Short mmCIF file of C-alpha atoms in Angstrom, two decimals:
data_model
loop_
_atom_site.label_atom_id
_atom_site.label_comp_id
_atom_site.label_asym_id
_atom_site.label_seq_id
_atom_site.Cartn_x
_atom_site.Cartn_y
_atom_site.Cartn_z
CA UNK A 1 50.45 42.73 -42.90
CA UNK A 2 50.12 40.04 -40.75
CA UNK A 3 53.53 39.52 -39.89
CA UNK A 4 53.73 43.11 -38.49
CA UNK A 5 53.94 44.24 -35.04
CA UNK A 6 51.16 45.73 -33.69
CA UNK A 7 51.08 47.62 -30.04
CA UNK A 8 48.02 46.94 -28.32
CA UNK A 9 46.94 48.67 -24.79
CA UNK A 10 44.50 47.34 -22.39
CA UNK A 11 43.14 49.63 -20.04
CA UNK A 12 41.83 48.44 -17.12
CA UNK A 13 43.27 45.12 -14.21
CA UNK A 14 40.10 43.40 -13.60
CA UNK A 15 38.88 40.00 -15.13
CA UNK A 16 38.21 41.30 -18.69
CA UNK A 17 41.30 43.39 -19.12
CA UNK A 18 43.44 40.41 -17.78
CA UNK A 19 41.40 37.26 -19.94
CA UNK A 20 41.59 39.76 -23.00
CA UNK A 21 45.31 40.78 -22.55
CA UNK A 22 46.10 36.67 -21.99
CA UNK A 23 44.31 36.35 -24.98
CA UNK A 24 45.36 38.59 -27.03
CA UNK A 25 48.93 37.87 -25.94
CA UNK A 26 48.45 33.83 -26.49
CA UNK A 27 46.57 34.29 -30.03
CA UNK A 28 49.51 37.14 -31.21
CA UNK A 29 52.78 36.06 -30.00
CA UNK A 30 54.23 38.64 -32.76
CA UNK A 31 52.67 41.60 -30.94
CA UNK A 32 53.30 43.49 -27.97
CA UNK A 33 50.78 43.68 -25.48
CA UNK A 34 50.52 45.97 -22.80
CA UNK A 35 47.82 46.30 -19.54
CA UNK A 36 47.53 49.32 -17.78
CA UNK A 37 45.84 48.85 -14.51
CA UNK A 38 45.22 52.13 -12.15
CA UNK A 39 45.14 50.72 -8.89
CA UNK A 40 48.60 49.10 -7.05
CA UNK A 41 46.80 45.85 -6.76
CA UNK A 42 44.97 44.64 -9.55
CA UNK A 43 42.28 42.13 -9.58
CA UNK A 44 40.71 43.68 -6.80
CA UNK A 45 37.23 43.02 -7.49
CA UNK A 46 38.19 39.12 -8.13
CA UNK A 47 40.06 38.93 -4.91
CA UNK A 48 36.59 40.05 -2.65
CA UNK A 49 34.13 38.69 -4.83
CA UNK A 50 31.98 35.57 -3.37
CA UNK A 51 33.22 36.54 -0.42
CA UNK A 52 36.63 36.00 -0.93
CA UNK A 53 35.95 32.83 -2.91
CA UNK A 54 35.32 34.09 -5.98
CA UNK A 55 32.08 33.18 -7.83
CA UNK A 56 33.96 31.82 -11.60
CA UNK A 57 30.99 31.11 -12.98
CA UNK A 58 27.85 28.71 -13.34
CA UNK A 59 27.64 25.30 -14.43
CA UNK A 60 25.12 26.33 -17.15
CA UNK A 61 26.17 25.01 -20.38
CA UNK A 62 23.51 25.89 -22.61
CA UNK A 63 23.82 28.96 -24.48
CA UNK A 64 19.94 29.50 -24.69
CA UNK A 65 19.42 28.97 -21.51
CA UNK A 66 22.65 30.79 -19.89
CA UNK A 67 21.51 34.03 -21.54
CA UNK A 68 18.26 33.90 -19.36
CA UNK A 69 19.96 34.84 -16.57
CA UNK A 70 21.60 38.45 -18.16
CA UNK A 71 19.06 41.38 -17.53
CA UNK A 72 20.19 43.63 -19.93
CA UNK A 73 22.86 42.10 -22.78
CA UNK A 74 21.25 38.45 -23.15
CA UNK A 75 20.23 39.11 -26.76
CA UNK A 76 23.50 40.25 -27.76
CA UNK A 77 25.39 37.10 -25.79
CA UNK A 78 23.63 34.80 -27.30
CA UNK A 79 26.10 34.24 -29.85
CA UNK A 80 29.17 34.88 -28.42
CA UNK A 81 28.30 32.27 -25.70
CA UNK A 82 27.96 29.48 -29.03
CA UNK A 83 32.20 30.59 -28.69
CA UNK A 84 32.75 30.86 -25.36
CA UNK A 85 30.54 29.44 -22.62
CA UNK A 86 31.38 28.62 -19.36
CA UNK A 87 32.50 24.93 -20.36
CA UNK A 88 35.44 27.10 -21.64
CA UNK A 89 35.74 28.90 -18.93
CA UNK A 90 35.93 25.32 -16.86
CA UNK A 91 39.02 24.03 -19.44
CA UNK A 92 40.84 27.22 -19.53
CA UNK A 93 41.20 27.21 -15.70
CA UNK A 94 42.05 23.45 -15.82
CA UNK A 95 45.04 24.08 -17.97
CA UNK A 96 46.98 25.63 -15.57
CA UNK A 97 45.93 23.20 -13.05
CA UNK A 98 42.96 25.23 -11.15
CA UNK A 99 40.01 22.95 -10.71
CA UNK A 100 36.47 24.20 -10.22
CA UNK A 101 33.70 22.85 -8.37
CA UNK A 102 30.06 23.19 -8.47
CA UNK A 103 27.76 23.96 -5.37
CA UNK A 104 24.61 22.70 -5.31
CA UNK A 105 23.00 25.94 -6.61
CA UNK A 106 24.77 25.82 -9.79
CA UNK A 107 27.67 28.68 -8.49
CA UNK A 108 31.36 27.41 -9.58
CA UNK A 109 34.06 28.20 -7.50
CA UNK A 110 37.89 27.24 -7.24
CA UNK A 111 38.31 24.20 -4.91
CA UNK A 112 40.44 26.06 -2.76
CA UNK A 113 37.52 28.21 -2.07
CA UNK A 114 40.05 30.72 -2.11
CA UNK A 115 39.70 34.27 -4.70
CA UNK A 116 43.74 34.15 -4.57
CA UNK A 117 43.39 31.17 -6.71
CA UNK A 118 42.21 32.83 -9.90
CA UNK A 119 44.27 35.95 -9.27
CA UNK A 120 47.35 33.59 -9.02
CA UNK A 121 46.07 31.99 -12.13
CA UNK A 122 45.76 34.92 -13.89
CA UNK A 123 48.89 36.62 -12.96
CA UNK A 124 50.91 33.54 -14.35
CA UNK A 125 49.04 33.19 -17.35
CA UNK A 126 49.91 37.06 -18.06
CA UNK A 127 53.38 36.66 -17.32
CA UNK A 128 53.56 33.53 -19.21
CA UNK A 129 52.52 34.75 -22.81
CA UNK A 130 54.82 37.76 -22.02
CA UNK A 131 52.26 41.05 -21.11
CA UNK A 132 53.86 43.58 -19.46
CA UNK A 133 51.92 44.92 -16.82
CA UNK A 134 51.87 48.23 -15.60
CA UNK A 135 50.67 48.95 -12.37
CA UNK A 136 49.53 52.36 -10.81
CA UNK A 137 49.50 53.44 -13.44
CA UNK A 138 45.91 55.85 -13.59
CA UNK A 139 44.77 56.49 -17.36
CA UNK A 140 43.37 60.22 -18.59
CA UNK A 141 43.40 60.10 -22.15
CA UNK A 142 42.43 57.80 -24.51
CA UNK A 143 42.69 59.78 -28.28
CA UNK A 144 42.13 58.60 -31.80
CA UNK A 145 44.89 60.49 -33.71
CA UNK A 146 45.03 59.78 -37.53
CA UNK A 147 45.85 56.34 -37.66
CA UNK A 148 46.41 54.77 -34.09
CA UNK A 149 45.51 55.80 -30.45
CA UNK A 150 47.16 57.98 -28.17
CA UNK A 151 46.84 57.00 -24.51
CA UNK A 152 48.15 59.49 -21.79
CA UNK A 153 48.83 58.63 -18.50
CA UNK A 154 48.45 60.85 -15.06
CA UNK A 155 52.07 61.10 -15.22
CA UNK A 156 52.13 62.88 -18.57
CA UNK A 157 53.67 59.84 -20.44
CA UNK A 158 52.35 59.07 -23.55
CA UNK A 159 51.74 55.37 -25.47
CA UNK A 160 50.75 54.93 -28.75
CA UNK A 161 48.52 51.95 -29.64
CA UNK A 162 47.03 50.20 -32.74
CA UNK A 163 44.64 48.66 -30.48
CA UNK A 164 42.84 49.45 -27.74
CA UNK A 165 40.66 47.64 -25.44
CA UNK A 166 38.52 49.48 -22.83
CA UNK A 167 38.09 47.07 -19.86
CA UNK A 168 37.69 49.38 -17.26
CA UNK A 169 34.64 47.81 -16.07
CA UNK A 170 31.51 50.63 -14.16
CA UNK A 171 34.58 53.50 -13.82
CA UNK A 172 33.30 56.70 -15.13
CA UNK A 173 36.64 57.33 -16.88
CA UNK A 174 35.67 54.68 -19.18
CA UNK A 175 32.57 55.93 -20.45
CA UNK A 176 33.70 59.29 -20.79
CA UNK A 177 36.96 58.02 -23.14
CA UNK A 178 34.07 55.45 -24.74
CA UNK A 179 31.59 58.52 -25.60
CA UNK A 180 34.51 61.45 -26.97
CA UNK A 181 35.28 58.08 -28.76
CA UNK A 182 31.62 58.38 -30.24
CA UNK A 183 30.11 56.10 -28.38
CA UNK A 184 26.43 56.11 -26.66
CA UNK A 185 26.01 54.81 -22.59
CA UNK A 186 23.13 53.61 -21.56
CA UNK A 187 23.19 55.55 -18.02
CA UNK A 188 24.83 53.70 -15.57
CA UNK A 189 22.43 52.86 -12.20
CA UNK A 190 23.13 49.84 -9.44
CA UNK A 191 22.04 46.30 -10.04
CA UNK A 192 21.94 43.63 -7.66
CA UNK A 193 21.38 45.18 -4.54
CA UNK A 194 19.15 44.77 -1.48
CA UNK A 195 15.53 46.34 -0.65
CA UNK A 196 15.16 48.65 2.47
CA UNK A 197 11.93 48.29 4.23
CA UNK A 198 10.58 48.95 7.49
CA UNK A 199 7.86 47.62 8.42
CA UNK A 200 6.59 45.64 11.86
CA UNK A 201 6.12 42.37 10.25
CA UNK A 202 10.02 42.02 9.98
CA UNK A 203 10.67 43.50 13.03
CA UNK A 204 13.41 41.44 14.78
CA UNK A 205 13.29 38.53 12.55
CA UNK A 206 16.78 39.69 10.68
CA UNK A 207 18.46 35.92 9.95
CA UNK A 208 15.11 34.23 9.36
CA UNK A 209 14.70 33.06 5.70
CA UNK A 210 12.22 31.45 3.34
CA UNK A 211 13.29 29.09 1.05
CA UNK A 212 10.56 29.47 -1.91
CA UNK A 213 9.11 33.26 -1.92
CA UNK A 214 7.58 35.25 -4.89
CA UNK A 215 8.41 38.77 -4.82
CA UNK A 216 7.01 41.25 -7.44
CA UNK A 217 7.24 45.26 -8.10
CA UNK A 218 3.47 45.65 -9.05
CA UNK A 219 4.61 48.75 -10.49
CA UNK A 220 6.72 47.36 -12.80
CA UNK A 221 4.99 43.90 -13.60
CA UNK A 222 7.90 41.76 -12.82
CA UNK A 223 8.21 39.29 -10.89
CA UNK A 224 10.98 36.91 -9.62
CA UNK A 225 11.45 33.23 -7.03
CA UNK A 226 13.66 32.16 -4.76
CA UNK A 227 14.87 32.63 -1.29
CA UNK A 228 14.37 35.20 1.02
CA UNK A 229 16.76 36.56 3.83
CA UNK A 230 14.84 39.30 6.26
CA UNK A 231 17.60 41.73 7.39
CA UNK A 232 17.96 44.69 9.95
CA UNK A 233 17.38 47.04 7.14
CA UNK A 234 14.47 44.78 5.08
CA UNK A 235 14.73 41.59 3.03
CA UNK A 236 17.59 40.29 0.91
CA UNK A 237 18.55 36.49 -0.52
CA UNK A 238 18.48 35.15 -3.98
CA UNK A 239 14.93 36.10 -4.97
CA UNK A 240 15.23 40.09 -3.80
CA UNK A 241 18.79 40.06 -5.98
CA UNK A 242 17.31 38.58 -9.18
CA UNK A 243 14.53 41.09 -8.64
CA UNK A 244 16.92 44.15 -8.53
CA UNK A 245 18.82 43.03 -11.13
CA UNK A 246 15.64 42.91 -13.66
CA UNK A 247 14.44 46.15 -11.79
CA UNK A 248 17.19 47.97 -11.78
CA UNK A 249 15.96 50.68 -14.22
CA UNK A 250 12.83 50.87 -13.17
CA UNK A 251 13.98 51.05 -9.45
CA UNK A 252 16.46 53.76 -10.06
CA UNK A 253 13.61 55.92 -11.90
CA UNK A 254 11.24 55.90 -8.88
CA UNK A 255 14.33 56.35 -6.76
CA UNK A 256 13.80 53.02 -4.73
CA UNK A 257 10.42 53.82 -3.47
CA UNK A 258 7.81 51.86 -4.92
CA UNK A 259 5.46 49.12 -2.98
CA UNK A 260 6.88 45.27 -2.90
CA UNK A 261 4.40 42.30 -2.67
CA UNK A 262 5.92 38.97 -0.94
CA UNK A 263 4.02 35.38 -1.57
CA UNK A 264 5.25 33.17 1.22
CA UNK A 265 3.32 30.13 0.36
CA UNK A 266 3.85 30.00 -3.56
CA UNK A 267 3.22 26.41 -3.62
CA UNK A 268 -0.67 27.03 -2.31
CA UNK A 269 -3.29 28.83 -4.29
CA UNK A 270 -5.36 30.81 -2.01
CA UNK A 271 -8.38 28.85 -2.15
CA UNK A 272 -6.55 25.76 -2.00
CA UNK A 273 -4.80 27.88 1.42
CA UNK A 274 -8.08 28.58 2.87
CA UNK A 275 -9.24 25.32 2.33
CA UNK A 276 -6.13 24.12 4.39
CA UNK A 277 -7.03 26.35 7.44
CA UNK A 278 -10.53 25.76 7.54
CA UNK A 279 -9.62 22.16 8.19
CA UNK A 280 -6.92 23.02 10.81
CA UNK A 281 -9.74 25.35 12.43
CA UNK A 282 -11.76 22.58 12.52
CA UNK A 283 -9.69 19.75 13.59
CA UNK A 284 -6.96 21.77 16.17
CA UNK A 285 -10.15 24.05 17.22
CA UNK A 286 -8.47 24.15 20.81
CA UNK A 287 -4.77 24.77 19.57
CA UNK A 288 -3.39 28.08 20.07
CA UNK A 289 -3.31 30.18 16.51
CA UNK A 290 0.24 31.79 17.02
CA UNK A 291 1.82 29.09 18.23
CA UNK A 292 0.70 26.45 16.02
CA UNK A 293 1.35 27.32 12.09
CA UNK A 294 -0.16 24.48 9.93
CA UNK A 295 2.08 26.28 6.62
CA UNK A 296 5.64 25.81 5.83
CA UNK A 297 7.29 29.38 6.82
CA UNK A 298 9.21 29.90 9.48
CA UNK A 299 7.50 29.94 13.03
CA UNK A 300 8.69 33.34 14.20
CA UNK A 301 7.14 35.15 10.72
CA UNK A 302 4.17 33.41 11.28
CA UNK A 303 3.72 34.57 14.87
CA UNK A 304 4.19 38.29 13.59
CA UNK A 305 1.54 38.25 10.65
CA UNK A 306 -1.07 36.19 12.76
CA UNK A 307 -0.06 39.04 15.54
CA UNK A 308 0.11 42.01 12.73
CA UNK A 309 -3.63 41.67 11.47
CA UNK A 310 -5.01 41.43 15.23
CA UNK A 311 -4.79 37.92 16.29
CA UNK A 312 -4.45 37.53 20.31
CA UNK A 313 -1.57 35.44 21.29
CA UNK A 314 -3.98 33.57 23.20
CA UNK A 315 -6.52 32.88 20.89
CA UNK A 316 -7.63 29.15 19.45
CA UNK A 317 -8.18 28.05 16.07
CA UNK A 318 -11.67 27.61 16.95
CA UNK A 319 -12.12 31.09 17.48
CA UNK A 320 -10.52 32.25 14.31
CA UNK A 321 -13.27 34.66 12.24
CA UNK A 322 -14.08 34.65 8.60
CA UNK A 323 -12.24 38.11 8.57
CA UNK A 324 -9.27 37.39 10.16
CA UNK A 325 -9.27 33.98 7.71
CA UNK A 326 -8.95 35.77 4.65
CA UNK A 327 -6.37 38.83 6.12
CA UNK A 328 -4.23 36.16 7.09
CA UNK A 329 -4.26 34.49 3.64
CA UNK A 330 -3.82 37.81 1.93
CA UNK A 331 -0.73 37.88 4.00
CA UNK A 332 0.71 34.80 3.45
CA UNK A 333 0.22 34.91 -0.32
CA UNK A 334 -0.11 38.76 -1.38
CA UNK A 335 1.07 41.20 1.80
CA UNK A 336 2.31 44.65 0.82
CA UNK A 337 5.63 46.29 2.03
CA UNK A 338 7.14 49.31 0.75
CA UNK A 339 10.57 49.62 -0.61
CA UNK A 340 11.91 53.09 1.10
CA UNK A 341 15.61 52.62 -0.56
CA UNK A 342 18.32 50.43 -1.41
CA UNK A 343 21.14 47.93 0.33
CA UNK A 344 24.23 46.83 -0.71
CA UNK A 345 24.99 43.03 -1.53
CA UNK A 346 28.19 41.98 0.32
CA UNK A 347 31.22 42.99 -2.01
CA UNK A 348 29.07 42.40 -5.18
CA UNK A 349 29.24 45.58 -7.23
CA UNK A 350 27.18 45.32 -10.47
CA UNK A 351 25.63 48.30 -12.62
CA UNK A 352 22.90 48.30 -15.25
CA UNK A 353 23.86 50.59 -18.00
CA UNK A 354 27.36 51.21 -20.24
CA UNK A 355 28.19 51.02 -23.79
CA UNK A 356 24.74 50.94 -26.25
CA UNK A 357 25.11 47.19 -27.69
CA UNK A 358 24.39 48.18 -31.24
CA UNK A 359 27.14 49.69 -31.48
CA UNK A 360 29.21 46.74 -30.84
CA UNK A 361 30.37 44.01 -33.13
CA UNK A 362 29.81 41.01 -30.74
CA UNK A 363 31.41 38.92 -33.25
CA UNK A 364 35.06 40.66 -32.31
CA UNK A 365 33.80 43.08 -29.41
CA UNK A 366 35.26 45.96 -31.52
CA UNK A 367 33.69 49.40 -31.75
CA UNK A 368 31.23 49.61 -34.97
CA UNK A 369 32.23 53.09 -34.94
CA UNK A 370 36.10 53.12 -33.83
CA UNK A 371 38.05 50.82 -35.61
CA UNK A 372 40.37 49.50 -33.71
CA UNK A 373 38.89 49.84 -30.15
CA UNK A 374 37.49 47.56 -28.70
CA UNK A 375 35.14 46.59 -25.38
CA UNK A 376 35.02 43.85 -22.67
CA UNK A 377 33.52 43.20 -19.24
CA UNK A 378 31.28 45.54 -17.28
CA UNK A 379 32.02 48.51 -19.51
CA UNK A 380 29.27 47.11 -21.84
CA UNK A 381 25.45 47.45 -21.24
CA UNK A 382 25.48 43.97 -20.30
CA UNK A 383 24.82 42.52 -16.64
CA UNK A 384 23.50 39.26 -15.12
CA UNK A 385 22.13 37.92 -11.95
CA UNK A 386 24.15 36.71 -8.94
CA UNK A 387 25.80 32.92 -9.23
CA UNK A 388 28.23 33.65 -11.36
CA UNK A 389 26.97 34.89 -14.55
CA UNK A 390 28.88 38.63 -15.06
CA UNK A 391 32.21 36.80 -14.41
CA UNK A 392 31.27 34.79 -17.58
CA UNK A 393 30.30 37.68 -19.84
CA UNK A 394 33.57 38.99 -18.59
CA UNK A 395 35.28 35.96 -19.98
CA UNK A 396 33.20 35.46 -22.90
CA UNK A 397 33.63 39.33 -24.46
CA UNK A 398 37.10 39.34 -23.27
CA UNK A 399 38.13 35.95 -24.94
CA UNK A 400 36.61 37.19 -27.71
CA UNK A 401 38.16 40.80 -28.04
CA UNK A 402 41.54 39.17 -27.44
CA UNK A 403 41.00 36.44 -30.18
CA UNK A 404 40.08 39.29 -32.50
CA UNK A 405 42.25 42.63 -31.69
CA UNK A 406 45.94 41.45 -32.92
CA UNK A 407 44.13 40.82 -36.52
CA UNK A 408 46.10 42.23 -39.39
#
C-alpha cells in the first residue's frame, strides 16, 4: 500500500496550498501532486502583503509564547508549532538560499525586502519536487464519491483525487465545498482592521502617533498596548490592529459601533499624573498651558485635549482650576471616542471565522469527519495578529497536511 500511487489535488495558490503541495510533493516522490489555483497569477496575497515585502513571519521561537499572539486557533497550534515553528520556517527558506531578517519589532522579512522573493522561492521549490500547476483554473465541485474525490472544474473537466487539501484560504467557495463535505464554519467576519471615529480631538492630527497607548472596548472587557497612528478616518497602528483582531467577533456583532477608551499616558497612574501637574502648575505658574505639555504625547494632541475640555489658548498654568485638572487627566488616561465603523489595513486581509477546530486532526490537518481531506491556511478558524503570525500558521498547518496526506 505504500508503494502505490496516490493522486492528490490542492485547491487553492496561496501560501498554504503552495508549502502543502511542496510538501506533500518532497515527502511522496511516488505520488502525483497536483495544485489548482483559480486566479492567472498565483501567490497574490504573498506578492502585496507587508507592503510588497512580505511579512514571513516572527522571530518568536517559543511555542507557548508564539500561540499568544493567535486570537482564535492558539489552543489548537499549540502543538503543531512543537513541529513546525517559525525556526523552520527560517531553515526552509535558507535552503534555497533566501535569507530572512528580523526588524526590530520582531517582523521577519526577506532581505531583499522584496514579496517576489518568496514567490520566486516558492515557484522553484514547486517545480523542483515536480507539482504540476494549473493555473486559471476556477474550482466548483469538490465531491466525495465512494472511495476518492471528484473535483470539477468551471470548464466541466473532471479530476479524481485520493486526497484533497482545501487551501483556499477566506473564499466562500471553500467553506461551502468544506460544509456539503460535513463540515461546521465558524462565520466568517474581518479581523485586523482599522477603527472609524470622528471626533474633534483628532481633527487634523492624521500622521501623529503615540508610541505606548492602551486602548480598550469597555463593552467587551478587552484590552490591548501599543502604538497608535491617528488617521483621516480615526486611529490605526499596532495597538488598534491587535485590538480588532481579539475583537473581531464582538465588533462584527455590534456592527462596529461601540464606545473606545484611549490611555495616552499608560506609564502614569492618575494620581501619580495629577501629582505631576500640580507641580508644573506650581513651578511654570506663568507658562502658557497649550503650549507647554509637561507629559510625553505628542504636542499637537495635547494642544487639542487642553483646547477640547475648555482651556484658552492663552491661559497659564497658574490659572489652571481644580476642574479643568481632573478633565484633563481623565483625558489623558481614560477619554471616550466612539467607534462609528471599520477601516481597512493596507493590503492585509485577515478573517475571524472558518472551519470549527474540533473537527480537525491537528496532528495531520485532516478532516475528523472526511477521510482523506484535509485543511491548511486561512480556511481554518484560526487567525493571528499583525507581524507575521498568519503566514506561520499557514506554514505550520500546511507543512503538516503535506507531511501527512501521501500516507498509505
Amino acid at each position: 500500500m505504500l508503494n502505490q500511487s496516490l493522486q492528490i489535488i490542492v485547491i487553492g495558490g496561496g501560501a498554504a496550498g503552495f508549502f502543502g503541495a511542496i510538501a506533500a510533493a518532497k515527502t511522496y516522490p511516488q505520488h502525483q501532486v497536483i495544485l489548482l489555483e483559480a486566479g492567472r497569477e498565483p501567490l497574490a496575497k504573498v506578492r502585496v502583503s507587508g507592503g510588497g515585502r512580505c511579512n514571513v513571519t516572527h522571530a518568536c521561537f517559543e511555542p507557548a509564547i508564539l500561540v499568544q499572539h493567535y486570537p482564535r486557533g492558539g489552543k489548537a497550534l499549540r502543538g503543531a508549532f512543537s513541529r513546525f515553528q517559525p525556526r523552520d520556517t527560517i531553515q526552509w527558506f535558507s535552503q534555497y538560499d533566501v535569507e530572512l531578517k528580523t526588524e526590530s519589532d520582531g517582523r521577519m522579512f526577506p532581505i531583499t525586502d522584496n514579496s517576489e522573493t518568496i514567490i520566486d522561492c516558492l515557484m522553484y521549490a514547486a517545480e523542483d519536487v515536480g507539482v504540476q500547476l494549473y493555473k486559471g483554473t476556477p474550482v466548483v465541485t469538490v465531491k466525495r464519491v465512494e472511495t476518492h474525490f471528484e473535483v470539477i472544474l468551471k470548464s466541466g473537466e473532471k479530476f479524481q483525487a485520493d486526497r484533497v487539501l482545501l487551501a483556499t484560504g477566506s473564499n466562500p467557495l471553500g467553506y461551502k465545498w468544506a460544509r456539503e463535505l460535513g463540515h461546521t464554519i465558524e462565520t466568517p467576519v474581518p479581523s485586523l482592521f482599522t477603527f472609524n471615529i470622528k471626533d474633534e480631538r483628532l481633527q487634523d492630527l492624521a500622521g501623529v502617533s503615540a508610541n505606548n497607548v492602551i486602548v480598550r472596548l469597555p463593552e467587551a472587557k478587552l484590552e490591548q498596548t501599543g502604538p497608535l497612528l491617528i488617521t483621516h478616518w480615526g486611529v490605526s497602528g499596532p495597538g488598534v490592529l491587535k485590538l480588532s483582531a481579539w475583537g473581531a467577533r464582538f465588533l462584527s456583532d455590534c456592527h462596529y459601533k461601540t464606545p473606545l477608551l484611549i490611555n495616552w499616558l499608560p506609564q502614569y497612574k492618575p494620581d501619580k499624573l495629577k501629582e505631576l501637574l500640580l507641580i508644573v502648575k506650581s513651578q511654570l505658574g506663568r507658562k502658557v498651558i497649550s503650549s507647554n505639555c509637561p507629559v510625553p504625547i505628542p504636542r499637537r494632541l495635547w494642544e487639542k485635549l487642553v483646547s477640547y475640555i475648555g482651556i484658552d489658548e492663552e491661559k497659564h498654568w497658574a490659572e489652571m482650576t481644580n476642574q479643568s485638572l481632573n478633565q484633563l487627566i481623565q483625558e489623558l488616561t481614560n477619554g471616550q471616542y466612539k467607534i462609528t465603523g471599520k477601516g481597512v489595513f493596507k493590503e492585509e486581509f485577515v478573517t475571524c471565522g472558518g472551519i470549527k477546530l474540533k473537527e480537525v486532526d491537528f496532528k495531520t490537518m485532516e478532516s475528523r469527519l472526511t477521510p482523506g481531506l484535509y485543511f491548511a491556511g486561512e480556511i481554518l478558524d484560526i487567525d493571528g495578529v499583525t507581524g507575521g503570525f498568519n503566514f506561520q500558521s499557514a506554514w505550520t498547518t500546511s507543512w503538516l497536511a503535506g507531511q501527512a496526506i501521501g500516507k498509505g
